[in-house]
Each structure stands twice: as C-alpha cells, then as structure tokens.
mmCIF file of C-alpha atoms in Angstrom:
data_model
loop_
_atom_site.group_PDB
_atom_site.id
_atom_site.type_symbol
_atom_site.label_atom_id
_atom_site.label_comp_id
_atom_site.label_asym_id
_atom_site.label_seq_id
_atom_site.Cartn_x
_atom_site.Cartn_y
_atom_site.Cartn_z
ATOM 1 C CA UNK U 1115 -5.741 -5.689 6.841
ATOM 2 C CA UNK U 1116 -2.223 -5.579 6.149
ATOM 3 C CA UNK U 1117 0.143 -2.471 6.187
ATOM 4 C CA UNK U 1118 0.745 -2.299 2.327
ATOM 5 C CA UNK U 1119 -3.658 -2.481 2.195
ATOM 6 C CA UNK U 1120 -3.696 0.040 4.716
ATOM 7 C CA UNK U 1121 -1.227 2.469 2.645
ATOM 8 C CA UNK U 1122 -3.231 1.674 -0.392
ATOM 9 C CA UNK U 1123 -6.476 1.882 1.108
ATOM 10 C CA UNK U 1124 -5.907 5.460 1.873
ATOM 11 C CA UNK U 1125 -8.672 8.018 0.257
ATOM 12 C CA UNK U 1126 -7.328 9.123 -3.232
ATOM 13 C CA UNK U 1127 -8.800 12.285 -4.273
ATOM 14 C CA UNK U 1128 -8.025 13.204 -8.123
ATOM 15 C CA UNK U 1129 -9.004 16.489 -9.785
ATOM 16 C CA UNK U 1130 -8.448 16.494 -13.111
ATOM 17 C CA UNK U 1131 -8.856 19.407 -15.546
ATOM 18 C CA UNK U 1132 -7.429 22.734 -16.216
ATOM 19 C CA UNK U 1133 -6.064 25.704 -13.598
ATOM 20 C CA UNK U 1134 -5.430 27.800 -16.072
ATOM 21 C CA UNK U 1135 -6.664 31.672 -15.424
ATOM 22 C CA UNK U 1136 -9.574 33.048 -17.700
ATOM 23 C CA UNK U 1137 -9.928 36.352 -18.597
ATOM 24 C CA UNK U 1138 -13.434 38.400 -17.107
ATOM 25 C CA UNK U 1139 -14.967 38.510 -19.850
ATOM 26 C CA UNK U 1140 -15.261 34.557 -20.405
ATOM 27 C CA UNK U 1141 -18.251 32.862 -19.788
ATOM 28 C CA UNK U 1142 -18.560 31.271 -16.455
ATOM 29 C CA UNK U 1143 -16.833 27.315 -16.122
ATOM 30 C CA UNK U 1144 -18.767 24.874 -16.942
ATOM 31 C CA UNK U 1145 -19.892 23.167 -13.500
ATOM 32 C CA UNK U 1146 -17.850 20.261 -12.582
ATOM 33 C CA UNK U 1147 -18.848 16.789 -13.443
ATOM 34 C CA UNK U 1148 -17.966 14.569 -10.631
ATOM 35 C CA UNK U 1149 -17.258 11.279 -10.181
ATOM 36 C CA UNK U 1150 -16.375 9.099 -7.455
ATOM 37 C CA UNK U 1151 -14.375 5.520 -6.497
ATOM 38 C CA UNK U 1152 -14.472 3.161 -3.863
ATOM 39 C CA UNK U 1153 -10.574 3.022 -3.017
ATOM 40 C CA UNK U 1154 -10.683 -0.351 -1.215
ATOM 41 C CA UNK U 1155 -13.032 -1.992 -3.233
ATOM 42 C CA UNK U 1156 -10.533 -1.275 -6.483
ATOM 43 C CA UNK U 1157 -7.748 -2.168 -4.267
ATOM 44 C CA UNK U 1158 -9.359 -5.654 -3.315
ATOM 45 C CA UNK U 1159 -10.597 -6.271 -6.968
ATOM 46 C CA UNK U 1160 -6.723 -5.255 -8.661
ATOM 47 C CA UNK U 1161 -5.300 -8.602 -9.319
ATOM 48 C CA UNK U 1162 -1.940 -7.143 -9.462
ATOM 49 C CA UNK U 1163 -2.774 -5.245 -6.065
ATOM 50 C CA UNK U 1164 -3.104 -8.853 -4.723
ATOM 51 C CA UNK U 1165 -0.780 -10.341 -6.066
ATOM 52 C CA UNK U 1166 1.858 -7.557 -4.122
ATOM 53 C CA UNK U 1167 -0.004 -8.062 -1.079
ATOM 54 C CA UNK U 1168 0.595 -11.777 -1.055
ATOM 55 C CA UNK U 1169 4.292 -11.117 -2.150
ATOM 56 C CA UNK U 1170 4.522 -8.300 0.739
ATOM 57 C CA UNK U 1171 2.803 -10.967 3.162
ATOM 58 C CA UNK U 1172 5.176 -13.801 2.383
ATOM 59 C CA UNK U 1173 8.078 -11.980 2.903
ATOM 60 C CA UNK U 1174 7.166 -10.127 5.826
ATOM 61 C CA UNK U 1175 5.896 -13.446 7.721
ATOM 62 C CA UNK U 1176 9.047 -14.967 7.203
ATOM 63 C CA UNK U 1177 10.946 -12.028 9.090
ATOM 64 C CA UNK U 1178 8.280 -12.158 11.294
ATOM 65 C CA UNK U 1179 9.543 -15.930 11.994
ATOM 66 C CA UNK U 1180 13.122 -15.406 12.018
ATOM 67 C CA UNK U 1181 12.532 -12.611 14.412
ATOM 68 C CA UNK U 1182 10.663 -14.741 16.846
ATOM 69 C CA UNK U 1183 13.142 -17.682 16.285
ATOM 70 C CA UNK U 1184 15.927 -15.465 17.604
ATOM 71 C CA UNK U 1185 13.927 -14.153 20.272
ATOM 72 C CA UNK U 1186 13.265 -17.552 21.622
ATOM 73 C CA UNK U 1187 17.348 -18.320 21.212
ATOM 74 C CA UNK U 1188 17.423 -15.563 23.171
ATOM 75 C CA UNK U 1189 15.143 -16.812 25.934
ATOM 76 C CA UNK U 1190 17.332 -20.246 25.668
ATOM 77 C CA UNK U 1191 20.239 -18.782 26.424
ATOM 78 C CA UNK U 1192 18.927 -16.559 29.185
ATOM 79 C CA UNK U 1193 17.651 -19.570 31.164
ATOM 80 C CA UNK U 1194 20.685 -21.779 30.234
ATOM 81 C CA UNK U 1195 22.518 -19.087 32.699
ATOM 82 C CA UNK U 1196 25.141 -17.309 30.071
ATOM 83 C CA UNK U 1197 26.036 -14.229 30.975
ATOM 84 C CA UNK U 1198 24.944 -11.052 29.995
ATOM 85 C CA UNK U 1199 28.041 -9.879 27.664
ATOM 86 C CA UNK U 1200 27.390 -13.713 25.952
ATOM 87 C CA UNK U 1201 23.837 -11.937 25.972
ATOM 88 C CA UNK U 1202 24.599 -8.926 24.336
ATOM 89 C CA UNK U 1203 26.465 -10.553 21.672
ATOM 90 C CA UNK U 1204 24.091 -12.621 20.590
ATOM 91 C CA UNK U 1205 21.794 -9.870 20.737
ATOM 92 C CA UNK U 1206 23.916 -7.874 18.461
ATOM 93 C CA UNK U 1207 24.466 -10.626 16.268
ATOM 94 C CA UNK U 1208 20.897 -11.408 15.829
ATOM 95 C CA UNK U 1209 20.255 -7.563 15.380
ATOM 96 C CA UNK U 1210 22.885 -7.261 12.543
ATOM 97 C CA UNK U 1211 21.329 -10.569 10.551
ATOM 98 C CA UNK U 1212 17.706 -9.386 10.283
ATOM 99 C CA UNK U 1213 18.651 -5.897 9.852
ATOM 100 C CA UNK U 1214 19.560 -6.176 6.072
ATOM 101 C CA UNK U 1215 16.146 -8.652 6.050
ATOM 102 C CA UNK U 1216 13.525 -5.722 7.735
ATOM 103 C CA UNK U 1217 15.012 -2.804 5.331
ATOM 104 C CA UNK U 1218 14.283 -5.370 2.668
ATOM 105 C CA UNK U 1219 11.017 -5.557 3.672
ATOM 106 C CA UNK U 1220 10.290 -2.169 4.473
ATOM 107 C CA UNK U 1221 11.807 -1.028 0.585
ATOM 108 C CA UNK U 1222 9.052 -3.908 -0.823
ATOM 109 C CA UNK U 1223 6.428 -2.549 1.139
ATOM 110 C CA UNK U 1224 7.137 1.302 -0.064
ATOM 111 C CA UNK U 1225 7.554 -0.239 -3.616
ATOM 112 C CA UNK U 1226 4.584 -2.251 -4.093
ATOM 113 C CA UNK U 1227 2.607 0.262 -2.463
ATOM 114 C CA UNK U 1228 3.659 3.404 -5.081
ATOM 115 C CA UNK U 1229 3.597 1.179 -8.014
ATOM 116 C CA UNK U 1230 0.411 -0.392 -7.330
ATOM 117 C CA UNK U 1231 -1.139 3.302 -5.765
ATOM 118 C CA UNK U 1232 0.131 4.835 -8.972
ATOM 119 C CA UNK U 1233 -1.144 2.537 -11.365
ATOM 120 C CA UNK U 1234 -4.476 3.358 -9.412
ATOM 121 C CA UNK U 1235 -4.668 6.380 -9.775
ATOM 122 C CA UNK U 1236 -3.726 6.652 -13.558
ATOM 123 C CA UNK U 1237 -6.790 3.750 -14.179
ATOM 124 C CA UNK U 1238 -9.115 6.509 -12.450
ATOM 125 C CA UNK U 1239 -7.813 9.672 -14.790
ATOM 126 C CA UNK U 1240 -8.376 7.515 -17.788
ATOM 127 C CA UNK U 1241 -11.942 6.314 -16.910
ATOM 128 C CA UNK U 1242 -12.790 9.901 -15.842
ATOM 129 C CA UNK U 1243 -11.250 11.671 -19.048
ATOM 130 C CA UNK U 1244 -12.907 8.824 -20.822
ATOM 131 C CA UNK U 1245 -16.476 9.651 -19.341
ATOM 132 C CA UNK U 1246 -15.807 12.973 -19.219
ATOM 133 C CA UNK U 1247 -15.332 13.750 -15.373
ATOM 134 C CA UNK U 1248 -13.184 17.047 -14.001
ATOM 135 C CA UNK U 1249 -13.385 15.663 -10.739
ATOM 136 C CA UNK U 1250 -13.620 12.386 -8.794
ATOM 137 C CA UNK U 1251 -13.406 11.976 -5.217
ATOM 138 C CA UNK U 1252 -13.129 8.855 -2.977
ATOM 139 C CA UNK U 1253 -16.614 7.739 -2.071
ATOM 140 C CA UNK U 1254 -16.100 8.284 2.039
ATOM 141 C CA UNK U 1255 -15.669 12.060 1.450
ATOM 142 C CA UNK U 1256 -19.135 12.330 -0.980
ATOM 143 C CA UNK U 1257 -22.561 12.807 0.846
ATOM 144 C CA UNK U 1258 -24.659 13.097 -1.964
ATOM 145 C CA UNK U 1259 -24.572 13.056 -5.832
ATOM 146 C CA UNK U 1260 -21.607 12.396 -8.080
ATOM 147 C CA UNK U 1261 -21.279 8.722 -10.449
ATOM 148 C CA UNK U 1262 -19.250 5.661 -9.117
ATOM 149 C CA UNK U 1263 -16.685 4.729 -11.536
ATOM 150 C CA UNK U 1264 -15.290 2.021 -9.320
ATOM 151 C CA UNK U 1265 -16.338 -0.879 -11.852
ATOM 152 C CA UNK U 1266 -14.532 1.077 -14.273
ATOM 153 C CA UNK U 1267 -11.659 1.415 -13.407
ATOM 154 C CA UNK U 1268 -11.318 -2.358 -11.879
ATOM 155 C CA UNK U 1269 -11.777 -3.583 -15.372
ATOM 156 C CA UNK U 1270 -9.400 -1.212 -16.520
ATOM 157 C CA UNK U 1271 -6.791 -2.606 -14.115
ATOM 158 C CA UNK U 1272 -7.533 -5.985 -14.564
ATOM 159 C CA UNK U 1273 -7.406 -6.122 -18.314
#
C-alpha cells in the first residue's frame, strides 16, 4: 500500500452533533444514533482518491529512478578510481538536484492526502446528517451494533 493510502487509510472517527450545555431540568439526550464506515474500502472505491494515488505514484517512482540512477553514477565513479573530493562533489551535486524533486514530492503527498482525507470526511457528515446519525465511527473500533454507511458515502464521492 502506498504512503499517501497509508495516511488516508488511517481510522477517521467523526462525531457530529451538538456540545452545547443543558440546563438540569431538561430531559435526558436522546441516545446516540451511530453509524459507522469502512475507511479503506471508501478510500479504494473514491475515484478521485485513485486518481491522486496514481499521480502520487508516478511522481514518486520517477524520483525513486533518478535517485537510483545517481547512486549507480556514484558506484561508476567509485570503481573508475576518482578520488574521494571528485566523490564528494558529485555527491553534493547529486544531493542538490533531487533535493528540490523529493520536497516536491513530499508537498504532493501532504496535499493529495488532506484534500482527498477532507473531502472524506465531509462525504461522511453529509450521509450521517442526511440519515440522521450523531455519531459514526470507523468500523475497526466498533464491536457490535451501529449501521455501515460506507456505500453511502462512496456514491456520494463518486458522483
């Protein structure tokens, strides 16, 4: 699974509904209604969310390559007998070209991953509100009980 699934894949927990203090006198809350999701089955079913991941994959492979293509200049040049200032320059050299290329990277990853995370998690308040749910949890943390909403909130995200 790759990094930006394994960000994504997380457990979201959402409780929606009020906080507000009632007085002593008010009749007890009603009892929650809860719902649940299954995170990586919305995440695997979100076009868009694959579409990023492809994106994310792309562009991480080919740093991926141009990091192992220097690496194996590297090796070259060790075995071709230069010495090891001629080393460290190329080193550095190498070091300063895929630098700009990995924080690139990295910012797509953190992007992609709170864009796609946040349109996730609005999908699963609108479903819920929609169906009336106060709370819905990710399916790992429920033992028993509660109504999957996963199907939901796919189609929501997909339309």
């Amino acid at each position: 699974m790759s990094h930006l699934a394994q960000r994504l894949v997380l457990p979201l927990v959402l409780v929606a509904g009020s906080c507000l203090a009632t007085p002593a006198f008010a009749a007890p809350p009603a009892p929650a209604s809860v719902a649940y999701v299954e995170t990586q089955k919305i995440f695997l079913e979100f076009e868009e969310a694959r579409k990023a991941q492809t994106n994310f994959r792309s562009k991480a492979e080919a740093y991926q390559r141009e990091l192992a293509e220097d690496q194996q200049k590297l090796e070259e040049a060790k075995k071709s007998g230069k010495s090891a200032k001629e080393l460290r320059e190329m080193q550095k050299q190498f070091e300063d070209t895929l630098k700009p290329k990995k924080v690139e990277v990295e910012n797509l990853d953190r992007q992609l991953s709170q864009r796609i995370k946040k349109q996730i998690v609005e999908a699963i308040e609108q479903v819920a509100k929609s169906k009336g749910f106060t709370v819905v949890l990710d399916k790992a943390t429920v033992l028993y009980g509660g109504t999957d909403i996963s199907d939901e909130v796919i189609k929501r995200l997909n339309r």
